[in-house]
Amino acid sequence: MTPQQFEDVFVKIESDINKESTNYRESITARQRLAICLRFLATGDSYSTISFSYRVGKSTVSKIVKETCDAIWRRLQPIYMSEPTTDDWENIEKGFSERWNFPNCFGALDGKHVVITAPPASGSTYYNYKGTFSIVLLALVDDKYCFSVIDAGGYGSNSDGGLFKSSALGKKLQNDTLGLPNDKPLPDAPELGSMLYALVADEAFPLTTHTMRPVPVRGLNDEDRIYNYRLLYARRISENAFGILASRWRMYHWKIPLSPENLDSVVRATCVLHNMLQSQNQQSYSQAVNENEPTPNSILRNLSHRGCHATNDALVRNKYKTYFSSAAGAVAWQREYGFGRAN
């Protein structure tokens, strides 16, 4: 974060975090409060270390971080992570179609486990499949590595698919109240009929008419492999966004010793700050377009053998498979390395 970006945040939240001095004690300035909060987010240093650095009490640091993160979310969320409108979804779809070659896509969905110290008397509530304790940050990411919608605070023991189903995003998508644009045909393929807007996700999420996931790797044919390659080429946007988030806010590199309630505020603040920085550093995503290109073999290794019991929902996926293998929807790089050849 540059000095100018620090000032931009400070101006927006100063009135929320400013404290009045008394006859007995001079208050910690709003500017120093923001600096303390950003120091914790950017380094992951313990409250004890930060308290020594700034010569304030450990409990004071804890209170400052919570209050400042709440203020950051309250003031910046309407600007940098407002609820997407129909026009916003159309712009995101255009970006996914042009940059990532996946039309009618309104986002990449994924979950990130934020590792925490086991909360007292929590049992296995926060214990995840990786053998750590965590809360889950569920995020829908747009074509420019920004978070369109987030849901922070899910129990680490829950599956990503279960959290998505119970989230506000999942419920709106299921009830058709998300404000998505009207169905439209895939580019240059009117014969396939109108297609719903869909998001791309990994095998942790169920296959639905609005959620496209990979085909299980067992028994893949030519169309299946091309579809998987194209889907993961688009879906990696969510993984890259989490990588950028963690590289900017290094608190994600360590086990965070905060209560889940306080951590929710911290996670939301880092996400909206991430969006602010992405919007002001447009080259962050354009330079990354050709970096970390997924190879066919790496994609196959990352896919599981878990099947899917969807029936009607698979019809939408089958249309994508047909389209990606047709002259209208194919791109040159999808057959590199012999990936398009059947085994």
mmCIF file of C-alpha atoms in Angstrom:
data_model
loop_
_atom_site.group_PDB
_atom_site.id
_atom_site.type_symbol
_atom_site.label_atom_id
_atom_site.label_comp_id
_atom_site.label_asym_id
_atom_site.label_seq_id
_atom_site.Cartn_x
_atom_site.Cartn_y
_atom_site.Cartn_z
ATOM 1 C CA MET A 1 0.000 0.000 0.000
ATOM 2 C CA THR A 2 1.413 3.359 -1.053
ATOM 3 C CA PRO A 3 1.309 6.505 1.128
ATOM 4 C CA GLN A 4 -1.407 7.904 -1.140
ATOM 5 C CA GLN A 5 -3.520 4.771 -0.757
ATOM 6 C CA PHE A 6 -3.054 4.985 3.007
ATOM 7 C CA GLU A 7 -4.355 8.555 2.879
ATOM 8 C CA ASP A 8 -7.324 7.492 0.740
ATOM 9 C CA VAL A 9 -8.373 4.955 3.369
ATOM 10 C CA PHE A 10 -7.643 7.342 6.233
ATOM 11 C CA VAL A 11 -9.847 10.107 4.832
ATOM 12 C CA LYS A 12 -12.789 7.724 4.505
ATOM 13 C CA ILE A 13 -12.628 6.242 8.010
ATOM 14 C CA GLU A 14 -11.089 9.047 10.101
ATOM 15 C CA SER A 15 -14.386 10.149 11.642
ATOM 16 C CA ASP A 16 -15.187 6.564 12.672
ATOM 17 C CA ILE A 17 -11.941 5.840 14.501
ATOM 18 C CA ASN A 18 -11.057 9.275 15.880
ATOM 19 C CA LYS A 19 -11.136 9.465 19.694
ATOM 20 C CA GLU A 20 -11.255 12.556 21.874
ATOM 21 C CA SER A 21 -8.511 13.290 24.380
ATOM 22 C CA THR A 22 -9.383 13.868 28.039
ATOM 23 C CA ASN A 23 -7.851 15.900 30.849
ATOM 24 C CA TYR A 24 -6.168 12.737 32.083
ATOM 25 C CA ARG A 25 -4.917 11.108 28.905
ATOM 26 C CA GLU A 26 -4.197 12.015 25.316
ATOM 27 C CA SER A 27 -5.926 9.683 22.881
ATOM 28 C CA ILE A 28 -4.193 7.619 20.225
ATOM 29 C CA THR A 29 -4.594 9.501 16.955
ATOM 30 C CA ALA A 30 -6.772 8.156 14.150
ATOM 31 C CA ARG A 31 -3.762 8.000 11.854
ATOM 32 C CA GLN A 32 -1.837 5.851 14.324
ATOM 33 C CA ARG A 33 -4.850 3.607 14.827
ATOM 34 C CA LEU A 34 -5.010 2.912 11.101
ATOM 35 C CA ALA A 35 -1.252 2.295 11.013
ATOM 36 C CA ILE A 36 -1.527 -0.239 13.864
ATOM 37 C CA CYS A 37 -4.360 -2.068 12.119
ATOM 38 C CA LEU A 38 -2.588 -2.206 8.763
ATOM 39 C CA ARG A 39 0.608 -3.358 10.485
ATOM 40 C CA PHE A 40 -1.262 -6.365 11.856
ATOM 41 C CA LEU A 41 -2.936 -7.161 8.532
ATOM 42 C CA ALA A 42 0.209 -6.747 6.450
ATOM 43 C CA THR A 43 2.628 -8.657 8.701
ATOM 44 C CA GLY A 44 0.614 -10.982 10.922
ATOM 45 C CA ASP A 45 2.739 -9.861 13.872
ATOM 46 C CA SER A 46 1.362 -10.753 17.286
ATOM 47 C CA TYR A 47 -0.449 -8.147 19.356
ATOM 48 C CA SER A 48 2.454 -8.286 21.820
ATOM 49 C CA THR A 49 4.990 -7.374 19.121
ATOM 50 C CA ILE A 50 2.836 -4.527 17.835
ATOM 51 C CA SER A 51 2.197 -3.218 21.339
ATOM 52 C CA PHE A 52 5.945 -2.983 21.952
ATOM 53 C CA SER A 53 6.492 -1.268 18.605
ATOM 54 C CA TYR A 54 3.850 1.393 19.167
ATOM 55 C CA ARG A 55 4.102 1.559 22.966
ATOM 56 C CA VAL A 56 0.459 0.816 23.599
ATOM 57 C CA GLY A 57 -1.201 -1.935 25.587
ATOM 58 C CA LYS A 58 -1.823 -5.354 24.095
ATOM 59 C CA SER A 59 -5.560 -5.099 24.801
ATOM 60 C CA THR A 60 -5.531 -1.658 23.180
ATOM 61 C CA VAL A 61 -4.072 -3.129 20.003
ATOM 62 C CA SER A 62 -6.795 -5.771 19.987
ATOM 63 C CA LYS A 63 -9.519 -3.158 20.332
ATOM 64 C CA ILE A 64 -7.961 -0.894 17.696
ATOM 65 C CA VAL A 65 -7.716 -3.710 15.120
ATOM 66 C CA LYS A 66 -11.364 -4.718 15.616
ATOM 67 C CA GLU A 67 -12.756 -1.164 15.516
ATOM 68 C CA THR A 68 -10.635 -0.114 12.545
ATOM 69 C CA CYS A 69 -11.485 -3.214 10.521
ATOM 70 C CA ASP A 70 -15.188 -2.602 11.174
ATOM 71 C CA ALA A 71 -14.775 0.987 9.990
ATOM 72 C CA ILE A 72 -12.888 -0.090 6.865
ATOM 73 C CA TRP A 73 -15.633 -2.511 5.931
ATOM 74 C CA ARG A 74 -18.420 -0.048 6.725
ATOM 75 C CA ARG A 75 -16.968 2.780 4.624
ATOM 76 C CA LEU A 76 -15.264 0.937 1.772
ATOM 77 C CA GLN A 77 -17.733 -1.880 1.127
ATOM 78 C CA PRO A 78 -20.349 0.367 -0.562
ATOM 79 C CA ILE A 79 -17.593 1.702 -2.852
ATOM 80 C CA TYR A 80 -15.474 -1.342 -3.680
ATOM 81 C CA MET A 81 -17.732 -4.332 -2.978
ATOM 82 C CA SER A 82 -21.289 -3.159 -3.449
ATOM 83 C CA GLU A 83 -23.953 -5.687 -4.376
ATOM 84 C CA PRO A 84 -23.550 -6.363 -8.116
ATOM 85 C CA THR A 85 -26.282 -5.117 -10.434
ATOM 86 C CA THR A 86 -27.411 -6.664 -13.703
ATOM 87 C CA ASP A 87 -25.037 -4.338 -15.560
ATOM 88 C CA ASP A 88 -22.172 -5.454 -13.313
ATOM 89 C CA TRP A 89 -22.870 -9.113 -14.068
ATOM 90 C CA GLU A 90 -22.898 -8.325 -17.796
ATOM 91 C CA ASN A 91 -19.506 -6.602 -17.558
ATOM 92 C CA ILE A 92 -18.055 -9.541 -15.628
ATOM 93 C CA GLU A 93 -19.409 -11.983 -18.210
ATOM 94 C CA LYS A 94 -17.816 -9.930 -20.970
ATOM 95 C CA GLY A 95 -14.476 -10.078 -19.150
ATOM 96 C CA PHE A 96 -14.624 -13.849 -18.672
ATOM 97 C CA SER A 97 -15.554 -14.330 -22.317
ATOM 98 C CA GLU A 98 -12.794 -12.086 -23.693
ATOM 99 C CA ARG A 99 -9.959 -12.767 -21.220
ATOM 100 C CA TRP A 100 -10.603 -16.296 -20.052
ATOM 101 C CA ASN A 101 -12.554 -17.791 -22.990
ATOM 102 C CA PHE A 102 -15.529 -18.901 -20.924
ATOM 103 C CA PRO A 103 -18.734 -17.169 -22.118
ATOM 104 C CA ASN A 104 -21.892 -16.731 -20.054
ATOM 105 C CA CYS A 105 -19.780 -16.919 -16.866
ATOM 106 C CA PHE A 106 -20.423 -14.441 -14.064
ATOM 107 C CA GLY A 107 -17.661 -15.481 -11.662
ATOM 108 C CA ALA A 108 -15.287 -18.077 -10.251
ATOM 109 C CA LEU A 109 -16.315 -19.572 -6.905
ATOM 110 C CA ASP A 110 -13.981 -21.013 -4.286
ATOM 111 C CA GLY A 111 -13.392 -21.270 -0.550
ATOM 112 C CA LYS A 112 -10.256 -20.493 1.466
ATOM 113 C CA HIS A 113 -9.533 -21.956 4.893
ATOM 114 C CA VAL A 114 -8.209 -19.227 7.209
ATOM 115 C CA VAL A 115 -6.211 -21.093 9.867
ATOM 116 C CA ILE A 116 -6.933 -20.087 13.461
ATOM 117 C CA THR A 117 -6.037 -21.154 16.980
ATOM 118 C CA ALA A 118 -8.646 -23.625 18.198
ATOM 119 C CA PRO A 119 -11.419 -21.639 19.966
ATOM 120 C CA PRO A 120 -12.115 -22.731 23.561
ATOM 121 C CA ALA A 121 -14.749 -25.454 23.989
ATOM 122 C CA SER A 122 -15.393 -25.583 20.241
ATOM 123 C CA GLY A 123 -14.854 -29.322 19.836
ATOM 124 C CA SER A 124 -14.517 -30.263 16.186
ATOM 125 C CA THR A 125 -16.652 -27.380 14.905
ATOM 126 C CA TYR A 126 -13.696 -25.585 13.323
ATOM 127 C CA TYR A 127 -11.594 -28.695 12.617
ATOM 128 C CA ASN A 128 -11.155 -29.115 8.861
ATOM 129 C CA TYR A 129 -10.112 -31.945 6.562
ATOM 130 C CA LYS A 130 -6.554 -30.585 6.425
ATOM 131 C CA GLY A 131 -6.084 -31.290 10.125
ATOM 132 C CA THR A 132 -6.153 -27.645 11.256
ATOM 133 C CA PHE A 133 -8.740 -25.332 12.792
ATOM 134 C CA SER A 134 -10.148 -22.695 10.491
ATOM 135 C CA ILE A 135 -12.968 -20.505 9.345
ATOM 136 C CA VAL A 136 -13.888 -20.474 5.668
ATOM 137 C CA LEU A 137 -13.812 -17.466 3.374
ATOM 138 C CA LEU A 138 -16.201 -18.244 0.526
ATOM 139 C CA ALA A 139 -15.781 -15.851 -2.399
ATOM 140 C CA LEU A 140 -17.099 -15.224 -5.882
ATOM 141 C CA VAL A 141 -14.317 -13.623 -7.937
ATOM 142 C CA ASP A 142 -14.717 -11.530 -11.086
ATOM 143 C CA ASP A 143 -12.536 -11.514 -14.196
ATOM 144 C CA LYS A 144 -10.116 -8.935 -12.709
ATOM 145 C CA TYR A 145 -9.307 -10.845 -9.502
ATOM 146 C CA CYS A 146 -11.696 -8.737 -7.411
ATOM 147 C CA PHE A 147 -14.194 -10.211 -4.954
ATOM 148 C CA SER A 148 -17.776 -9.705 -6.145
ATOM 149 C CA VAL A 149 -19.395 -11.392 -3.129
ATOM 150 C CA ILE A 150 -17.871 -12.873 0.016
ATOM 151 C CA ASP A 151 -19.143 -14.924 2.934
ATOM 152 C CA ALA A 152 -16.714 -15.071 5.866
ATOM 153 C CA GLY A 153 -16.947 -17.076 9.067
ATOM 154 C CA GLY A 154 -18.145 -20.512 8.004
ATOM 155 C CA TYR A 155 -17.089 -23.420 10.209
ATOM 156 C CA GLY A 156 -13.960 -25.167 8.968
ATOM 157 C CA SER A 157 -15.634 -28.565 9.416
ATOM 158 C CA ASN A 158 -18.284 -27.737 6.811
ATOM 159 C CA SER A 159 -17.846 -28.453 3.125
ATOM 160 C CA ASP A 160 -17.521 -25.641 0.606
ATOM 161 C CA GLY A 161 -20.625 -26.886 -1.160
ATOM 162 C CA GLY A 162 -22.646 -26.894 2.060
ATOM 163 C CA LEU A 163 -21.500 -23.392 2.977
ATOM 164 C CA PHE A 164 -22.367 -22.136 -0.488
ATOM 165 C CA LYS A 165 -25.854 -23.627 -0.327
ATOM 166 C CA SER A 166 -26.591 -21.919 2.996
ATOM 167 C CA SER A 167 -24.962 -18.604 2.059
ATOM 168 C CA ALA A 168 -26.867 -15.529 0.910
ATOM 169 C CA LEU A 169 -25.310 -15.913 -2.548
ATOM 170 C CA GLY A 170 -26.377 -19.544 -2.829
ATOM 171 C CA LYS A 171 -29.919 -18.792 -1.708
ATOM 172 C CA LYS A 172 -30.314 -15.880 -4.118
ATOM 173 C CA LEU A 173 -28.975 -17.992 -6.963
ATOM 174 C CA GLN A 174 -31.359 -20.814 -6.096
ATOM 175 C CA ASN A 175 -34.324 -18.429 -5.801
ATOM 176 C CA ASP A 176 -33.361 -16.551 -8.984
ATOM 177 C CA THR A 177 -33.097 -13.216 -7.132
ATOM 178 C CA LEU A 178 -29.442 -12.445 -7.877
ATOM 179 C CA GLY A 179 -30.292 -10.066 -10.699
ATOM 180 C CA LEU A 180 -28.519 -12.039 -13.424
ATOM 181 C CA PRO A 181 -29.059 -10.937 -17.037
ATOM 182 C CA ASN A 182 -31.461 -12.784 -19.300
ATOM 183 C CA ASP A 183 -30.337 -16.032 -20.886
ATOM 184 C CA LYS A 184 -28.483 -15.701 -24.180
ATOM 185 C CA PRO A 185 -26.903 -18.065 -26.727
ATOM 186 C CA LEU A 186 -23.209 -18.806 -26.639
ATOM 187 C CA PRO A 187 -21.206 -16.738 -29.178
ATOM 188 C CA ASP A 188 -21.741 -17.934 -32.766
ATOM 189 C CA ALA A 189 -23.714 -20.971 -31.582
ATOM 190 C CA PRO A 190 -27.441 -20.151 -31.754
ATOM 191 C CA GLU A 191 -28.188 -23.796 -32.524
ATOM 192 C CA LEU A 192 -27.463 -24.681 -28.863
ATOM 193 C CA GLY A 193 -30.245 -22.391 -27.702
ATOM 194 C CA SER A 194 -30.216 -19.813 -24.932
ATOM 195 C CA MET A 195 -27.875 -20.509 -22.039
ATOM 196 C CA LEU A 196 -28.140 -19.500 -18.404
ATOM 197 C CA TYR A 197 -25.405 -17.431 -16.789
ATOM 198 C CA ALA A 198 -23.190 -19.768 -14.754
ATOM 199 C CA LEU A 199 -20.253 -19.652 -12.379
ATOM 200 C CA VAL A 200 -17.231 -21.954 -12.489
ATOM 201 C CA ALA A 201 -16.141 -23.980 -9.467
ATOM 202 C CA ASP A 202 -14.189 -27.082 -8.449
ATOM 203 C CA GLU A 203 -15.402 -30.529 -7.408
ATOM 204 C CA ALA A 204 -16.276 -29.355 -3.899
ATOM 205 C CA PHE A 205 -19.412 -27.717 -5.289
ATOM 206 C CA PRO A 206 -22.449 -29.476 -6.746
ATOM 207 C CA LEU A 207 -23.288 -29.368 -10.435
ATOM 208 C CA THR A 208 -26.367 -27.193 -11.042
ATOM 209 C CA THR A 209 -27.736 -25.194 -13.939
ATOM 210 C CA HIS A 210 -25.845 -22.167 -12.588
ATOM 211 C CA THR A 211 -22.735 -23.947 -11.265
ATOM 212 C CA MET A 212 -20.284 -25.586 -13.652
ATOM 213 C CA ARG A 213 -17.793 -28.067 -12.167
ATOM 214 C CA PRO A 214 -15.266 -30.415 -13.839
ATOM 215 C CA VAL A 215 -16.125 -33.810 -15.223
ATOM 216 C CA PRO A 216 -14.613 -36.559 -12.986
ATOM 217 C CA VAL A 217 -11.347 -37.768 -14.513
ATOM 218 C CA ARG A 218 -12.262 -41.447 -14.802
ATOM 219 C CA GLY A 219 -13.223 -42.364 -18.364
ATOM 220 C CA LEU A 220 -12.740 -38.939 -19.948
ATOM 221 C CA ASN A 221 -13.295 -38.554 -23.659
ATOM 222 C CA ASP A 222 -11.992 -35.814 -25.935
ATOM 223 C CA GLU A 223 -14.829 -33.372 -25.197
ATOM 224 C CA ASP A 224 -14.552 -33.964 -21.449
ATOM 225 C CA ARG A 225 -10.851 -33.143 -21.333
ATOM 226 C CA ILE A 226 -11.264 -29.982 -23.395
ATOM 227 C CA TYR A 227 -14.151 -28.874 -21.179
ATOM 228 C CA ASN A 228 -12.127 -29.508 -18.012
ATOM 229 C CA TYR A 229 -9.185 -27.578 -19.400
ATOM 230 C CA ARG A 230 -11.323 -24.594 -20.352
ATOM 231 C CA LEU A 231 -13.174 -24.605 -17.041
ATOM 232 C CA LEU A 232 -10.012 -24.756 -14.935
ATOM 233 C CA TYR A 233 -8.429 -22.082 -17.104
ATOM 234 C CA ALA A 234 -11.276 -19.786 -15.991
ATOM 235 C CA ARG A 235 -11.628 -21.150 -12.455
ATOM 236 C CA ARG A 236 -7.983 -20.469 -11.534
ATOM 237 C CA ILE A 237 -8.978 -16.782 -11.218
ATOM 238 C CA SER A 238 -10.386 -17.500 -7.757
ATOM 239 C CA GLU A 239 -7.218 -19.296 -6.637
ATOM 240 C CA ASN A 240 -5.065 -16.467 -7.980
ATOM 241 C CA ALA A 241 -7.212 -13.900 -6.155
ATOM 242 C CA PHE A 242 -6.685 -15.742 -2.863
ATOM 243 C CA GLY A 243 -2.956 -15.849 -3.613
ATOM 244 C CA ILE A 244 -2.843 -12.089 -4.202
ATOM 245 C CA LEU A 245 -4.868 -11.537 -1.020
ATOM 246 C CA ALA A 246 -2.445 -13.606 1.071
ATOM 247 C CA SER A 247 0.633 -11.965 -0.464
ATOM 248 C CA ARG A 248 -0.685 -8.507 0.387
ATOM 249 C CA TRP A 249 -1.931 -9.366 3.874
ATOM 250 C CA ARG A 250 0.605 -11.757 5.337
ATOM 251 C CA MET A 251 -1.495 -12.474 8.397
ATOM 252 C CA TYR A 252 -2.934 -15.278 6.234
ATOM 253 C CA HIS A 253 0.483 -16.994 6.296
ATOM 254 C CA TRP A 254 0.231 -17.747 10.016
ATOM 255 C CA LYS A 255 -2.144 -19.309 12.492
ATOM 256 C CA ILE A 256 -4.302 -16.360 13.579
ATOM 257 C CA PRO A 257 -4.917 -16.246 17.362
ATOM 258 C CA LEU A 258 -8.233 -14.362 17.179
ATOM 259 C CA SER A 259 -11.731 -15.405 18.130
ATOM 260 C CA PRO A 260 -13.921 -16.271 15.114
ATOM 261 C CA GLU A 261 -16.093 -13.226 15.801
ATOM 262 C CA ASN A 262 -13.162 -10.799 15.630
ATOM 263 C CA LEU A 263 -11.573 -12.652 12.723
ATOM 264 C CA ASP A 264 -14.706 -12.210 10.597
ATOM 265 C CA SER A 265 -14.229 -8.441 10.757
ATOM 266 C CA VAL A 266 -10.541 -8.716 9.899
ATOM 267 C CA VAL A 267 -11.167 -10.990 6.902
ATOM 268 C CA ARG A 268 -13.871 -8.709 5.505
ATOM 269 C CA ALA A 269 -11.558 -5.707 5.850
ATOM 270 C CA THR A 270 -8.726 -7.405 3.948
ATOM 271 C CA CYS A 271 -11.105 -8.389 1.152
ATOM 272 C CA VAL A 272 -12.465 -4.889 0.611
ATOM 273 C CA LEU A 273 -8.955 -3.431 0.819
ATOM 274 C CA HIS A 274 -7.895 -6.012 -1.772
ATOM 275 C CA ASN A 275 -10.630 -4.764 -4.105
ATOM 276 C CA MET A 276 -9.550 -1.167 -3.565
ATOM 277 C CA LEU A 277 -5.933 -1.980 -4.401
ATOM 278 C CA GLN A 278 -6.923 -4.061 -7.432
ATOM 279 C CA SER A 279 -9.070 -1.271 -8.809
ATOM 280 C CA GLN A 280 -6.185 1.185 -8.412
ATOM 281 C CA ASN A 281 -3.552 -1.194 -9.804
ATOM 282 C CA GLN A 282 -5.118 -2.375 -13.025
ATOM 283 C CA GLN A 283 -1.879 -4.003 -14.226
ATOM 284 C CA SER A 284 -2.026 -6.562 -11.418
ATOM 285 C CA TYR A 285 -4.304 -8.828 -13.423
ATOM 286 C CA SER A 286 -3.207 -7.949 -16.957
ATOM 287 C CA GLN A 287 0.385 -8.957 -16.178
ATOM 288 C CA ALA A 288 -0.770 -12.238 -14.670
ATOM 289 C CA VAL A 289 -2.754 -13.429 -17.688
ATOM 290 C CA ASN A 290 0.067 -15.603 -19.027
ATOM 291 C CA GLU A 291 1.620 -16.502 -15.682
ATOM 292 C CA ASN A 292 1.097 -19.870 -14.034
ATOM 293 C CA GLU A 293 -0.526 -21.327 -17.135
ATOM 294 C CA PRO A 294 -2.147 -24.608 -16.113
ATOM 295 C CA THR A 295 -0.797 -27.556 -18.069
ATOM 296 C CA PRO A 296 -3.023 -30.498 -18.986
ATOM 297 C CA ASN A 297 -1.192 -32.873 -16.642
ATOM 298 C CA SER A 298 -1.410 -30.495 -13.682
ATOM 299 C CA ILE A 299 -5.129 -30.083 -14.301
ATOM 300 C CA LEU A 300 -5.705 -33.822 -14.310
ATOM 301 C CA ARG A 301 -3.769 -34.188 -11.056
ATOM 302 C CA ASN A 302 -5.981 -31.566 -9.406
ATOM 303 C CA LEU A 303 -9.213 -33.266 -10.416
ATOM 304 C CA SER A 304 -10.774 -35.902 -8.248
ATOM 305 C CA HIS A 305 -12.580 -39.085 -9.214
ATOM 306 C CA ARG A 306 -15.733 -38.076 -7.379
ATOM 307 C CA GLY A 307 -18.817 -38.397 -9.537
ATOM 308 C CA CYS A 308 -21.898 -36.238 -9.713
ATOM 309 C CA HIS A 309 -25.500 -37.436 -9.595
ATOM 310 C CA ALA A 310 -27.005 -34.456 -11.408
ATOM 311 C CA THR A 311 -29.215 -35.255 -14.394
ATOM 312 C CA ASN A 312 -30.996 -32.236 -15.864
ATOM 313 C CA ASP A 313 -28.250 -29.962 -14.566
ATOM 314 C CA ALA A 314 -25.728 -31.883 -16.655
ATOM 315 C CA LEU A 315 -27.520 -30.761 -19.812
ATOM 316 C CA VAL A 316 -26.091 -27.267 -19.405
ATOM 317 C CA ARG A 317 -22.600 -28.681 -18.913
ATOM 318 C CA ASN A 318 -23.048 -30.883 -21.998
ATOM 319 C CA LYS A 319 -23.825 -27.812 -24.067
ATOM 320 C CA TYR A 320 -20.571 -26.231 -22.922
ATOM 321 C CA LYS A 321 -18.701 -29.428 -23.808
ATOM 322 C CA THR A 322 -20.199 -29.426 -27.287
ATOM 323 C CA TYR A 323 -19.478 -25.728 -27.747
ATOM 324 C CA PHE A 324 -15.838 -25.863 -26.646
ATOM 325 C CA SER A 325 -15.155 -28.679 -29.112
ATOM 326 C CA SER A 326 -16.923 -26.953 -32.005
ATOM 327 C CA ALA A 327 -15.446 -24.564 -34.543
ATOM 328 C CA ALA A 328 -17.417 -21.687 -32.974
ATOM 329 C CA GLY A 329 -16.119 -22.183 -29.436
ATOM 330 C CA ALA A 330 -12.687 -23.778 -29.822
ATOM 331 C CA VAL A 331 -9.466 -21.869 -29.184
ATOM 332 C CA ALA A 332 -6.028 -22.818 -30.497
ATOM 333 C CA TRP A 333 -4.343 -23.453 -27.156
ATOM 334 C CA GLN A 334 -6.873 -26.024 -25.916
ATOM 335 C CA ARG A 335 -5.255 -28.738 -28.026
ATOM 336 C CA GLU A 336 -1.649 -27.981 -27.107
ATOM 337 C CA TYR A 337 0.452 -30.817 -25.664
ATOM 338 C CA GLY A 338 -1.894 -33.320 -27.297
ATOM 339 C CA PHE A 339 -4.514 -32.558 -24.673
ATOM 340 C CA GLY A 340 -7.354 -32.883 -27.136
ATOM 341 C CA ARG A 341 -6.456 -36.461 -28.104
ATOM 342 C CA ALA A 342 -8.420 -39.265 -26.544
ATOM 343 C CA ASN A 343 -6.475 -41.875 -24.592
#
